[in-house]
């Protein structure tokens, strides 16, 4: 049996991240360091509890992607991993466009 990890393919990705913990209303701001089809890692000064359900907004070059997520991997010195549970329909195209642009090899002059 083969088990695929949600974060197996990561791409370096910098975007501003605003995260709202749904139960407590706590807010955390940070910057993403990578992005995958299943989630991202957010470098932040403060992390949220593992398993916390959050509403996240990623902003890059004026474009925003909003999603419902859950906190998975926490590295208190650096930040936290969030797994996308549901992506806002209006944000889905933006997120996929970001990922597709990251998958393309850089232009070499």
Tab-separated table of C-alpha atoms in Angstrom:
chain	number	residue	atom	x	y	z
A	1	UNK	CA	0.000	0.000	0.000
A	2	UNK	CA	1.373	3.391	-1.007
A	3	UNK	CA	0.647	6.432	1.147
A	4	UNK	CA	1.027	9.851	-0.450
A	5	UNK	CA	1.936	12.741	1.832
A	6	UNK	CA	0.048	16.000	1.288
A	7	UNK	CA	3.245	18.048	1.255
A	8	UNK	CA	5.292	15.782	-1.012
A	9	UNK	CA	5.699	18.368	-3.794
A	10	UNK	CA	6.571	21.795	-2.430
A	11	UNK	CA	7.513	24.906	-4.334
A	12	UNK	CA	9.303	27.935	-2.886
A	13	UNK	CA	6.651	30.625	-2.595
A	14	UNK	CA	6.504	33.983	-0.826
A	15	UNK	CA	3.104	35.495	-0.075
A	16	UNK	CA	1.688	37.440	2.846
A	17	UNK	CA	-0.451	35.199	5.040
A	18	UNK	CA	-3.236	36.220	7.406
A	19	UNK	CA	-4.657	33.380	9.490
A	20	UNK	CA	-7.754	33.515	11.706
A	21	UNK	CA	-8.252	30.679	14.212
A	22	UNK	CA	-11.993	30.015	14.041
A	23	UNK	CA	-12.612	28.870	17.627
A	24	UNK	CA	-10.734	31.573	19.557
A	25	UNK	CA	-10.616	34.385	17.016
A	26	UNK	CA	-6.805	34.578	17.357
A	27	UNK	CA	-5.023	36.099	14.385
A	28	UNK	CA	-1.542	35.288	13.112
A	29	UNK	CA	0.301	37.069	10.310
A	30	UNK	CA	3.304	35.772	8.468
A	31	UNK	CA	4.881	34.969	5.120
A	32	UNK	CA	4.694	31.671	3.280
A	33	UNK	CA	7.915	29.851	2.480
A	34	UNK	CA	6.446	27.121	0.293
A	35	UNK	CA	3.239	26.035	-1.371
A	36	UNK	CA	1.810	22.717	-2.530
A	37	UNK	CA	-1.537	21.504	-3.836
A	38	UNK	CA	-2.429	20.521	-0.271
A	39	UNK	CA	-1.130	23.384	1.825
A	40	UNK	CA	1.673	25.754	2.686
A	41	UNK	CA	4.152	26.588	5.429
A	42	UNK	CA	3.813	29.978	7.103
A	43	UNK	CA	6.764	31.612	8.834
A	44	UNK	CA	5.252	33.485	11.771
A	45	UNK	CA	6.298	34.901	15.148
A	46	UNK	CA	3.556	32.929	16.867
A	47	UNK	CA	1.947	29.614	15.973
A	48	UNK	CA	-1.478	28.168	16.595
A	49	UNK	CA	-2.331	24.839	18.195
A	50	UNK	CA	-1.990	21.730	16.029
A	51	UNK	CA	-5.402	20.721	14.722
A	52	UNK	CA	-6.823	24.258	14.941
A	53	UNK	CA	-9.243	25.064	12.125
A	54	UNK	CA	-8.355	28.341	10.475
A	55	UNK	CA	-9.438	30.705	7.732
A	56	UNK	CA	-6.409	31.734	5.707
A	57	UNK	CA	-5.787	34.465	3.167
A	58	UNK	CA	-2.665	34.454	1.001
A	59	UNK	CA	-1.834	37.690	-0.808
A	60	UNK	CA	0.772	38.005	-3.538
A	61	UNK	CA	1.169	40.866	-6.034
A	62	UNK	CA	-2.361	42.123	-5.362
A	63	UNK	CA	-3.991	38.710	-5.836
A	64	UNK	CA	-5.646	36.907	-2.927
A	65	UNK	CA	-6.545	33.297	-2.256
A	66	UNK	CA	-8.820	32.403	0.675
A	67	UNK	CA	-9.255	28.973	2.213
A	68	UNK	CA	-10.411	26.950	5.174
A	69	UNK	CA	-7.447	25.030	6.587
A	70	UNK	CA	-6.169	23.099	9.577
A	71	UNK	CA	-2.851	23.559	11.375
A	72	UNK	CA	-0.745	20.419	10.927
A	73	UNK	CA	3.013	20.752	11.335
A	74	UNK	CA	4.240	23.233	13.895
A	75	UNK	CA	7.846	24.375	14.279
A	76	UNK	CA	7.569	26.927	17.085
A	77	UNK	CA	10.872	28.598	16.205
A	78	UNK	CA	9.835	29.161	12.586
A	79	UNK	CA	6.111	28.853	11.941
A	80	UNK	CA	3.407	26.353	11.077
A	81	UNK	CA	2.170	24.162	8.277
A	82	UNK	CA	-1.426	24.532	7.197
A	83	UNK	CA	-3.342	21.953	5.189
A	84	UNK	CA	-5.998	23.269	2.822
A	85	UNK	CA	-9.395	21.729	3.557
A	86	UNK	CA	-11.505	23.897	1.284
A	87	UNK	CA	-10.546	26.684	-1.099
A	88	UNK	CA	-12.925	29.540	-1.779
A	89	UNK	CA	-14.282	29.029	-5.340
A	90	UNK	CA	-13.215	32.536	-6.382
A	91	UNK	CA	-9.705	31.862	-5.039
A	92	UNK	CA	-9.276	28.442	-6.622
A	93	UNK	CA	-8.187	29.760	-10.036
A	94	UNK	CA	-5.685	32.130	-8.404
A	95	UNK	CA	-4.147	29.357	-6.306
A	96	UNK	CA	-3.842	26.999	-9.286
A	97	UNK	CA	-2.290	29.765	-11.409
A	98	UNK	CA	0.315	30.364	-8.682
A	99	UNK	CA	1.146	26.668	-8.507
A	100	UNK	CA	1.351	26.320	-12.292
A	101	UNK	CA	3.723	29.294	-12.535
A	102	UNK	CA	5.921	27.742	-9.831
A	103	UNK	CA	6.047	24.431	-11.701
A	104	UNK	CA	7.471	26.037	-14.849
A	105	UNK	CA	11.261	26.000	-15.144
A	106	UNK	CA	12.811	29.483	-14.994
A	107	UNK	CA	13.631	31.180	-18.298
A	108	UNK	CA	17.325	30.994	-19.008
A	109	UNK	CA	18.628	33.771	-21.277
